[in-house]
């Protein structure tokens, strides 16, 4: 077996869309004010305001972990904690970066990677007592780290419960493009974010075909003082998290390219489609225990360690639940039908 | 007065060298392992080992503040503090990011932006007492934030004193290219870093013609256990600081371009030359109080606020010492003779 | 119903043993060196060395939360995390104090408040990957927060697994006196601590009849470099946690009183006995779902909210698991037979 | 030379006033609600409200460092910093505890230990820029760490400038009793605190004749939202700093004893008087360079190292400015005329 040109490890193994590289070259003319005060940045802030509504405030950051930590830092007071699932990136994959910023995570068990209103009610038992960190922030991931999607109603109902309990809601949208594509396209974006009650969003770029960069987006809220204070503090929360990009125009230029003609959703849809194709190609293999088609761009099959080792000769991929020998196969914006066919063939060979 | 295409605000107002953009495009082929495990990254780690000697360990980060915080975090134990000058970037320009990581700074007054062995001896009065943070780390900037350079002997003598006192030495090399060019070129690099006793270095890229990226470089040391422990912890210190670039190949590719044929030193020399030219062009204006030619790529003239406001119509620049109305004019790798002439002319007009 | 003189809320509702107050008065003569350098402190350090073996190092702190945070801080490097149960005091009852010190907790589900070797093996899946906080510290509580006890063999086996995996073991001994009494008295103390492989211990005083004060005890280890470094850093980790008592002699004097004639174990045994008596008095009430006699000084019966409210008129007590309506009844060193009888009577009245 | 019963090292070498020990014994009756919800605590909160005005909110803590860190934490947002002098306890003597809580200190040089409005104006140059930590909090110490006192007008003018600049003011009152005695007694207390514009105060006890304990006092303010938010967060800021005393009644009882008949001011006055006596006894020795009588209870003479070493055989004392060989001699509430005479005699003997 030979390794593939395009792997099924992660969407950050993929490179950048050609138009993104072009955008970098195009932005590379003369001097521009640093730190996001340049003309391209201003244009992109306006574009985000158009996407999410007047009053939206956007802040570029380098990466996803940094974007989450800066956003959560801006929201938290001393002794506050963040309700999230056991699968959440902030818990599993950020190497204690939130805690280094003083943020306690209140981790809830979850089979499908989603928080429920009940989770918030359980967390709320801690509210008001000085002996417990105060769960005043909720962080959800859309799509989740196990490849599921919150429906519009689920986000709505979670946000409503959160707000009733005096909590604010952060959405980790590292792969928000895949969610948007899956939920009906760009015109549905507001329905599961700002209109559903989300307060602040990390809008991902890196995993959707750019070189680097994410955006913290504070959604326009009706006077929630915690969010308003967070917006005021956002520039300092970002820099204190070491996440202020120096030459901001290059982050902006990439996002301008992504937003043009909804390229970001097109790329998300391509990745989703490739995952569905892979699912169709291997769903017959019972041992994989793939119950349902993927909601977005990843599958979580059961693959015994020895088999996984052989299959990694074709394409590296990450373990996901070592206890259950679940692994993750992930497609990217650039995954082709040929890639899917070749990988599916390798899976079949290895599983026989 | 019309504004310039290339400003004298900062070397991060400049764009990227064309070969760096080419390098990004060239690296954008197929998939590659993320997080610095790709082939280009491996090649660049080897290049740094060649630059600084066998045993050198390199870690890519997004930005300068993050590189400093991650490096210092890897060296510090509970209650340790970092000796630096009142001008140091970590103190003035990092928005408490070091402190958010628990790092206390022990700030020393300094006229020329340099620490002296005497500063360390004064700090050492605190050593051994549980009531005081322990100054076990020294951080110097080369070139300094006020445009001066440590001589080779100054670095040597500082490192010797630091090591005698049980301290380790970090060098913030955000503009190390300018220092290297000024001190005699690439073959002099080791003389004021590893050979002089520096333990860990932040090797800058952003301010020297790339899009983004810096490198934390642990220099090969003869068994200092604090540095050895820091190297072991470096990957986690980096990620906990939110500074692990996801698509590492793109950082690596930029540094590969910079290191090829010592482009980095060429660019540093160009910026230094432009600053010298600007100095020559305006040194006759007594009110600027420019006593000596610039050591690297910045001048710190006295410009009254009202004049500065008018001059900023030609090119934005930062205040540096508001108390004394000192400002900073900084050249970049791409500053041309025409830029210098036009800005010098504007200075003359405004100062008359 | 009238409220009791002595409640069943917590052992910190109790006052101090008379000999402890006498000890404070006795220590209050003339001046003494501050910060634990006085003669009484030196005597108590020696006493702890006798308790746990030569090479033991002791550090007084104000309180339990502070003692845990200071001890864990001294052990942790950047990006390290602490494996503990979902019931652990450091997770539930310390208001994010560990996280404010940068410590991530890796919380494991547990029915009986204990960690198992399997928990460590699961946590160990994270070891070595820069994307995950590194579980290099294990924290167990003896007795646990749900009133159970690790057997000597359980501690041994957990420590052996931890050490095999490169982890160190902290024991939160806020109620170590109750554990010691239950496991056979002072001569058994070493068997479930130093001899079982525990590396550092928080030795509780406040909950066992003193006014305030706990002791961080680093147990003598055979050359574990992580623990040796922690001992060196301990004074600074303590002060940086704001836990260095100024007038150390008064903490020392209280512990000298506790250690004299094993008073500490006597008091622990009294509290344990009272809990057993309460269990015997109410075990007949099925609805309480008290399956087994208490291992130490607390019971966790099921009491419906409405009933609990009425019963709190007799004695305040804390909810423990609001989901299951479990509450906690806790006895103290000074709980009398009359207290038990009166409270049991109130329980019966309310439950009918 | 024989050592003294009462040293001149620090007021924390002194023990507790007899009435404080009596108060502990008296409070040691039966059970009481923990964590400051007991009757004595409620009584003391009311006493502080009477001292400083309706709306005052008080929170007990274990120690001075912890009180400062908890108070400052409650006031700070991400990237905020605290303006203080180079002599401030939070900078010099707290082992990076503020920084461990994420608080950057912006340290100003000062000859007399005091901040001036000019210091705040200089710090204010940083306001508004995302590159700099934001100086939104001012911390002053009354009396200062070098034995000086802010006059009422100085505090007023500093607070007015601070508030004009959008900053809030914290006063470290570890020795507020000595300041109160020096400034005219208890009826003057409000004039240099609440009436002068101070927002939050750490009210010291340990150094004024108690066993342990300090109080964070939020002064009643006219609607400053930063202070109002801080009061709301205070319980969590305190616990997250590990400073919530478990058996609160014992802290409360000591403060009740101190406040009775203004004992606290009497004790402060005694210490001040002893320092004045010592000054009179040694002022003739020119080499000590004691220019002015002490404002409160400490002298800062110049004593050469060799002489200091011999004199420490009589009474230990701390170095204060090793550069200038200044040391600190400090009197306590219990320093007697005989102590002063004996120490002055030893000074004379050693200095000859």
PDB file of N, CA and C in Angstrom, chain D residues 10 21 28 35 53 67-68 96 138-139 147 154 169 179 217 246 254 256 259 269 271 279 299-300 304 315 347:
ATOM      1  N   UNK D  10      10.205  42.789  63.518  1.00  0.00           N
ATOM      2  CA  UNK D  10       8.949  43.055  62.831  1.00  0.00           C
ATOM      3  C   UNK D  10       7.829  42.940  63.830  1.00  0.00           C
ATOM      4  N   UNK D  21      -6.339  36.422  72.879  1.00  0.00           N
ATOM      5  CA  UNK D  21      -6.350  35.002  73.270  1.00  0.00           C
ATOM      6  C   UNK D  21      -7.619  34.694  74.069  1.00  0.00           C
ATOM      7  N   UNK D  28     -14.852  29.795  71.666  1.00  0.00           N
ATOM      8  CA  UNK D  28     -14.731  28.344  71.488  1.00  0.00           C
ATOM      9  C   UNK D  28     -15.802  27.592  72.260  1.00  0.00           C
ATOM     10  N   UNK D  35     -17.272  29.461  57.750  1.00  0.00           N
ATOM     11  CA  UNK D  35     -17.090  30.350  56.594  1.00  0.00           C
ATOM     12  C   UNK D  35     -17.660  31.753  56.774  1.00  0.00           C
ATOM     13  N   UNK D  53     -19.129  53.323  57.284  1.00  0.00           N
ATOM     14  CA  UNK D  53     -20.352  53.827  56.678  1.00  0.00           C
ATOM     15  C   UNK D  53     -21.231  52.724  56.125  1.00  0.00           C
ATOM     16  N   UNK D  67      -4.983  38.747  51.316  1.00  0.00           N
ATOM     17  CA  UNK D  67      -5.987  39.807  51.272  1.00  0.00           C
ATOM     18  C   UNK D  67      -5.749  40.746  50.111  1.00  0.00           C
ATOM     19  N   UNK D  68      -4.489  41.114  49.913  1.00  0.00           N
ATOM     20  CA  UNK D  68      -4.188  41.995  48.785  1.00  0.00           C
ATOM     21  C   UNK D  68      -4.517  41.338  47.449  1.00  0.00           C
ATOM     22  N   UNK D  96       5.544  36.934  43.944  1.00  0.00           N
ATOM     23  CA  UNK D  96       4.815  36.756  42.687  1.00  0.00           C
ATOM     24  C   UNK D  96       3.394  36.236  42.870  1.00  0.00           C
ATOM     25  N   UNK D 138      -5.014  51.237  41.178  1.00  0.00           N
ATOM     26  CA  UNK D 138      -3.906  51.852  41.901  1.00  0.00           C
ATOM     27  C   UNK D 138      -3.848  51.187  43.261  1.00  0.00           C
ATOM     28  N   UNK D 139      -2.653  50.810  43.712  1.00  0.00           N
ATOM     29  CA  UNK D 139      -2.526  50.246  45.052  1.00  0.00           C
ATOM     30  C   UNK D 139      -1.514  51.055  45.854  1.00  0.00           C
ATOM     31  N   UNK D 147       7.879  53.413  56.012  1.00  0.00           N
ATOM     32  CA  UNK D 147       7.578  54.093  57.267  1.00  0.00           C
ATOM     33  C   UNK D 147       7.006  55.484  57.136  1.00  0.00           C
ATOM     34  N   UNK D 154      -3.048  64.092  50.558  1.00  0.00           N
ATOM     35  CA  UNK D 154      -2.362  63.292  49.536  1.00  0.00           C
ATOM     36  C   UNK D 154      -3.233  62.143  49.048  1.00  0.00           C
ATOM     37  N   UNK D 169      -8.999  52.621  43.417  1.00  0.00           N
ATOM     38  CA  UNK D 169      -7.897  52.694  44.381  1.00  0.00           C
ATOM     39  C   UNK D 169      -8.034  51.656  45.490  1.00  0.00           C
ATOM     40  N   UNK D 179      -1.213  53.907  61.218  1.00  0.00           N
ATOM     41  CA  UNK D 179      -1.556  55.124  60.485  1.00  0.00           C
ATOM     42  C   UNK D 179      -2.666  55.886  61.202  1.00  0.00           C
ATOM     43  N   UNK D 217     -12.053  45.159  53.010  1.00  0.00           N
ATOM     44  CA  UNK D 217     -13.195  46.045  53.241  1.00  0.00           C
ATOM     45  C   UNK D 217     -13.490  46.835  51.966  1.00  0.00           C
ATOM     46  N   UNK D 246     -11.965  28.776  57.222  1.00  0.00           N
ATOM     47  CA  UNK D 246     -12.994  27.776  57.466  1.00  0.00           C
ATOM     48  C   UNK D 246     -13.781  28.121  58.734  1.00  0.00           C
ATOM     49  N   UNK D 254     -11.352  37.650  67.098  1.00  0.00           N
ATOM     50  CA  UNK D 254     -10.146  38.459  67.299  1.00  0.00           C
ATOM     51  C   UNK D 254     -10.391  39.914  66.898  1.00  0.00           C
ATOM     52  N   UNK D 256     -13.299  41.394  66.874  1.00  0.00           N
ATOM     53  CA  UNK D 256     -14.204  41.996  67.847  1.00  0.00           C
ATOM     54  C   UNK D 256     -13.412  42.502  69.052  1.00  0.00           C
ATOM     55  N   UNK D 259     -11.526  45.697  68.027  1.00  0.00           N
ATOM     56  CA  UNK D 259     -12.357  46.888  67.819  1.00  0.00           C
ATOM     57  C   UNK D 259     -12.938  47.418  69.124  1.00  0.00           C
ATOM     58  N   UNK D 269      -0.825  52.959  68.563  1.00  0.00           N
ATOM     59  CA  UNK D 269      -0.177  54.114  69.195  1.00  0.00           C
ATOM     60  C   UNK D 269       1.006  53.674  70.053  1.00  0.00           C
ATOM     61  N   UNK D 271       2.963  51.083  69.600  1.00  0.00           N
ATOM     62  CA  UNK D 271       4.087  50.756  68.713  1.00  0.00           C
ATOM     63  C   UNK D 271       4.716  52.034  68.183  1.00  0.00           C
ATOM     64  N   UNK D 279      13.947  56.323  68.341  1.00  0.00           N
ATOM     65  CA  UNK D 279      14.550  57.395  67.535  1.00  0.00           C
ATOM     66  C   UNK D 279      15.254  58.411  68.428  1.00  0.00           C
ATOM     67  N   UNK D 299      12.033  52.457  61.851  1.00  0.00           N
ATOM     68  CA  UNK D 299      13.166  53.310  61.498  1.00  0.00           C
ATOM     69  C   UNK D 299      13.976  52.591  60.419  1.00  0.00           C
ATOM     70  N   UNK D 300      14.599  53.357  59.548  1.00  0.00           N
ATOM     71  CA  UNK D 300      15.363  52.768  58.438  1.00  0.00           C
ATOM     72  C   UNK D 300      16.781  53.325  58.437  1.00  0.00           C
ATOM     73  N   UNK D 304      26.193  49.439  58.554  1.00  0.00           N
ATOM     74  CA  UNK D 304      27.111  48.632  57.730  1.00  0.00           C
ATOM     75  C   UNK D 304      26.930  47.155  58.045  1.00  0.00           C
ATOM     76  N   UNK D 315      19.142  41.621  68.607  1.00  0.00           N
ATOM     77  CA  UNK D 315      17.804  41.402  68.052  1.00  0.00           C
ATOM     78  C   UNK D 315      17.936  41.256  66.551  1.00  0.00           C
ATOM     79  N   UNK D 347      22.876  49.283  70.164  1.00  0.00           N
ATOM     80  CA  UNK D 347      23.212  50.047  68.960  1.00  0.00           C
ATOM     81  C   UNK D 347      24.441  50.904  69.220  1.00  0.00           C
TER      82      UNK D 347
END
